[in-house]
């Protein structure tokens, strides 16, 4: 088949570049500059899909963003994308597309049986029919509906395309490059304002590409080309095509999706597929134009019935005839413009005008060309199943209630025009309360809410002359306000044909004895009778009618159906349209790829990755890493074919018998400085801080005001007014904000400053009975003996020329130290520790061994300080001062927090001393109790105790204090485990804490 | 996305800030004997206002200062912003 419907001498496509493409497996040809829709129509293909509910054949209805029917599954570069509008998809060599919503094929569709069962599928039918009996929904209805009625299919493969986000600021953001957008952009640009002009289509010019007008003694299109060319040379202007502004958010933030690569066979290297622009504009000019609306008549969904403006666009932009025997059905002059274009290109249309005797320049021209015009005539119904074959037409009475004798005329397409609906979505999204404009039977923006102004057809102004005048003025005025420049630009003279008043007529009555489906919403198959049912059943609010019938809820969001739906409700309810009101417009204006919204924050980029200065060493030494917040930490260092369990056991055991070293750089570190630092810490921590001497560290617990433990860590007094606070890795950022909150807002009188120093220090924990021997060799000039550096002591040292901080603190419960050096020296420190530690059989240990060591010691960490526990629960009540006040103290008096059987940390050992206990399991008294089995507590952390060589867990257990020695059961329905256990002390190793002081 | 004027840094996008709740809440003084009700009002009880609301934000990815923002909770309109140490009439 070879583009039989393509004309030779018209269109903006590039005929030098022929492209081949496939639709439903069949190969066709088109040209560069085509859309998939125009290329299919050039080949006479009108059947592209099936409708949502009844699976009726679907063709093309529009030529752009408003298209309700022509939704395809696109295949490009071995990827697939669902729900692409054929009217928006530009053709490229090798494009492949398939129909959606039809099974097994577009020509034979099993779902079309719904069409014959339509008596069972009225409005609200999903709600009514499928809700009962309940079990039928899951087993029968839902799977059936999914198979038969789904839209496209999303790819389950990883999306290899790249999507970018861009943030931009400008003086004027102008949405749409039609006559209004061009005029205001030009005027503003001349005043030196920073302008962004966005056009969703590939070509700039909007209606000027298809209208027969003259601006400044040239055709509208030539004028548009000239303006765009000049704007592109101006450094203060960004001109973007293929870019849809889809959302208007708070404080003049708009979001635009730029299709960078969709028109290419594959995305160029280093280019994104789409780019999402977040634009903060001082002023927004909405020049989004208008969308033609249909007139409703019988079988108005038959392929071949389309908007008259679309037929004109296919002809003038793509050189494509949508039919050779067209019928134009109109209630205004726009239909004539389409008819005139047909006539000029050798096709004889018939025009049916619902008006009795309209007069205008356009109509005169049509008459002069000899076009067959029938006044007071309407299309009653389209005939034909997969394509329009003829139309039943009739005269209509002046009150539009009575039809004359039905006649049948042959035609192959019906081009319908029910006047124009301003595209007010962006204005409405901005918060603008729209108002109904009687003269045009449509809503237009009302009082501006943000810094936005709507111009031209989007504002209900259909005269080109007035549009240019007001748009030039708006561009000048707003830019002048910002730049203070006042460069006069003269408005070019305009030649356009004046139109006559449209007919307030939108729906053809049914002829006697006929029950044609008359569709309002073409994508969701909502017909006039559906809305009638909804109203009959008592739905009144337009929002409810919408949801009950699904009118305007399809992917096209009712761009062609909303107003006719309102007209119908207003007619039945006998209310004026503004009293019915319209449903809320919400972003996005058109569907946006999820990929574009996500941007580059996928996979490893979904969060930053922080690495310690010793990361490379860990890598070289077979570390297996684990995510710890945004940090990567060594989980264990693999030797041979060890697994996690074996390796961590070896590492932990080596700490208990020799010495180990662990990278603790990730711990949060905060410098607390100032004369009131001690007082501040005294208020932040539960324990006393006023008497901590210089050179000493102290363990502290801080609460939230609600009494829950927020974090713990050691803080060291480095000098008189300088403290070094450590936090857990996970809470570092929260703790800093917390401290800043109290310093800035609650106790501003305290002379204290805090700053994060996490990244300034590299840290190594050196733990084990041989750690002091190692330390002596690392710091030969320092006295690190038990007397020189006692438990919780601090000193500065010289590590082979590098300044170091040495803390005698322990998380493992062994004799241990923590050495900090400036980050740049971290690797040097680590290598020295490993080198000198060799004679003491040092081994690095990862987070898994670290956990094992702290769990069997009964030291709490994030899994116990989980935002639900108070100090008592963690056996930390000894650190809660009775004398002084501190953050959260008052909450600890609450009855639940002082109850006798309050939950408390305990140790848990399986009776068989073999079975590992899954973390998160519940503790119950009776494993066989009926469900729901009362939960007494949960396992917070589990390990294999290297000291006792059996499993050991920590648990938060109700009345834990009095439960030591009890036998309970651990239940894990997830792991399908029931384990008999004994409750023991949480201090499973060295309960007196002698080792750390040794 | 809101556009918030940090009194220290100027106009900055919302993504640089984190929200901190009602700015009119006053922490009871330390060491003061107060009733359960008073304490609960401080810790838990908040009015969920529709309309003008004085609230705290922290310019967390900027100067790290806590600021006060007078915002309409239904329209998001921001009327005024204040430094932490400014008393708001
Ligand atoms: Zn700031």
CSV table of C-alpha atoms in Angstrom, one decimal, chain A residues 167 169 249-251 253 278 280 449 679 683 705-706 733 736-738 740-742 744-748 883-894 897, chain B residues 1-4 12-14 18 20 25 27 29-32 34-37 39-40 42-44 56 58 60 64-68 75-78 84-85:
chain,number,residue,atom,x,y,z
A,167,UNK,CA,16.0,23.6,37.2
A,169,UNK,CA,14.5,30.4,36.5
A,249,UNK,CA,2.4,24.2,41.1
A,250,UNK,CA,2.8,26.6,44.0
A,251,UNK,CA,4.7,29.8,43.9
A,253,UNK,CA,6.7,26.7,39.8
A,278,UNK,CA,11.3,22.6,36.9
A,280,UNK,CA,10.3,29.0,38.5
A,449,UNK,CA,-4.4,33.5,41.5
A,679,UNK,CA,25.3,23.2,80.5
A,683,UNK,CA,20.1,19.5,79.1
A,705,UNK,CA,10.5,15.4,74.3
A,706,UNK,CA,8.1,12.5,74.3
A,733,UNK,CA,21.8,14.4,60.7
A,736,UNK,CA,22.5,17.9,64.6
A,737,UNK,CA,19.1,19.4,63.6
A,738,UNK,CA,17.9,18.6,67.1
A,740,UNK,CA,20.4,23.4,66.4
A,741,UNK,CA,16.7,23.6,67.2
A,742,UNK,CA,17.3,23.9,71.0
A,744,UNK,CA,18.5,28.6,68.1
A,745,UNK,CA,14.9,28.5,69.3
A,746,UNK,CA,14.6,27.2,72.8
A,747,UNK,CA,17.7,28.3,74.6
A,748,UNK,CA,19.3,31.0,72.5
A,883,UNK,CA,18.4,15.7,90.1
A,884,UNK,CA,18.5,17.8,86.9
A,885,UNK,CA,16.0,18.5,84.2
A,886,UNK,CA,16.7,17.5,80.5
A,887,UNK,CA,14.9,17.1,77.2
A,888,UNK,CA,12.1,14.6,77.5
A,889,UNK,CA,12.4,14.1,81.3
A,890,UNK,CA,8.8,15.1,82.1
A,891,UNK,CA,7.5,12.5,79.7
A,892,UNK,CA,9.1,9.7,81.7
A,893,UNK,CA,6.5,10.3,84.4
A,894,UNK,CA,3.7,9.1,82.2
A,897,UNK,CA,6.4,4.5,81.2
B,1,UNK,CA,7.2,23.3,45.3
B,2,UNK,CA,7.2,26.3,47.7
B,3,UNK,CA,9.6,29.2,47.3
B,4,UNK,CA,10.7,30.3,50.7
B,12,UNK,CA,15.2,29.3,48.1
B,13,UNK,CA,13.2,26.3,46.9
B,14,UNK,CA,11.4,24.2,49.4
B,18,UNK,CA,12.8,20.8,56.3
B,20,UNK,CA,9.5,21.9,61.9
B,25,UNK,CA,4.6,26.2,70.7
B,27,UNK,CA,8.7,24.7,75.6
B,29,UNK,CA,10.9,26.1,81.3
B,30,UNK,CA,13.3,23.7,82.7
B,31,UNK,CA,12.8,22.5,86.3
B,32,UNK,CA,9.3,23.9,86.4
B,34,UNK,CA,3.9,21.5,85.4
B,35,UNK,CA,0.7,19.5,85.0
B,36,UNK,CA,0.3,16.5,82.7
B,37,UNK,CA,-2.1,18.6,80.6
B,39,UNK,CA,3.1,18.9,79.2
B,40,UNK,CA,0.8,17.0,76.8
B,42,UNK,CA,3.5,21.0,74.5
B,43,UNK,CA,4.5,17.6,73.3
B,44,UNK,CA,1.4,16.3,71.5
B,56,UNK,CA,9.1,26.5,61.8
B,58,UNK,CA,15.0,24.7,59.0
B,60,UNK,CA,18.9,22.5,56.3
B,64,UNK,CA,21.1,25.6,58.7
B,65,UNK,CA,19.2,28.3,60.5
B,66,UNK,CA,15.7,27.6,61.9
B,67,UNK,CA,13.3,30.2,60.6
B,68,UNK,CA,9.7,31.1,61.2
B,75,UNK,CA,-3.3,28.2,49.7
B,76,UNK,CA,0.4,27.8,50.6
B,77,UNK,CA,0.7,31.6,50.3
B,78,UNK,CA,3.7,32.8,52.3
B,84,UNK,CA,14.5,32.4,64.8
B,85,UNK,CA,15.2,35.3,67.3
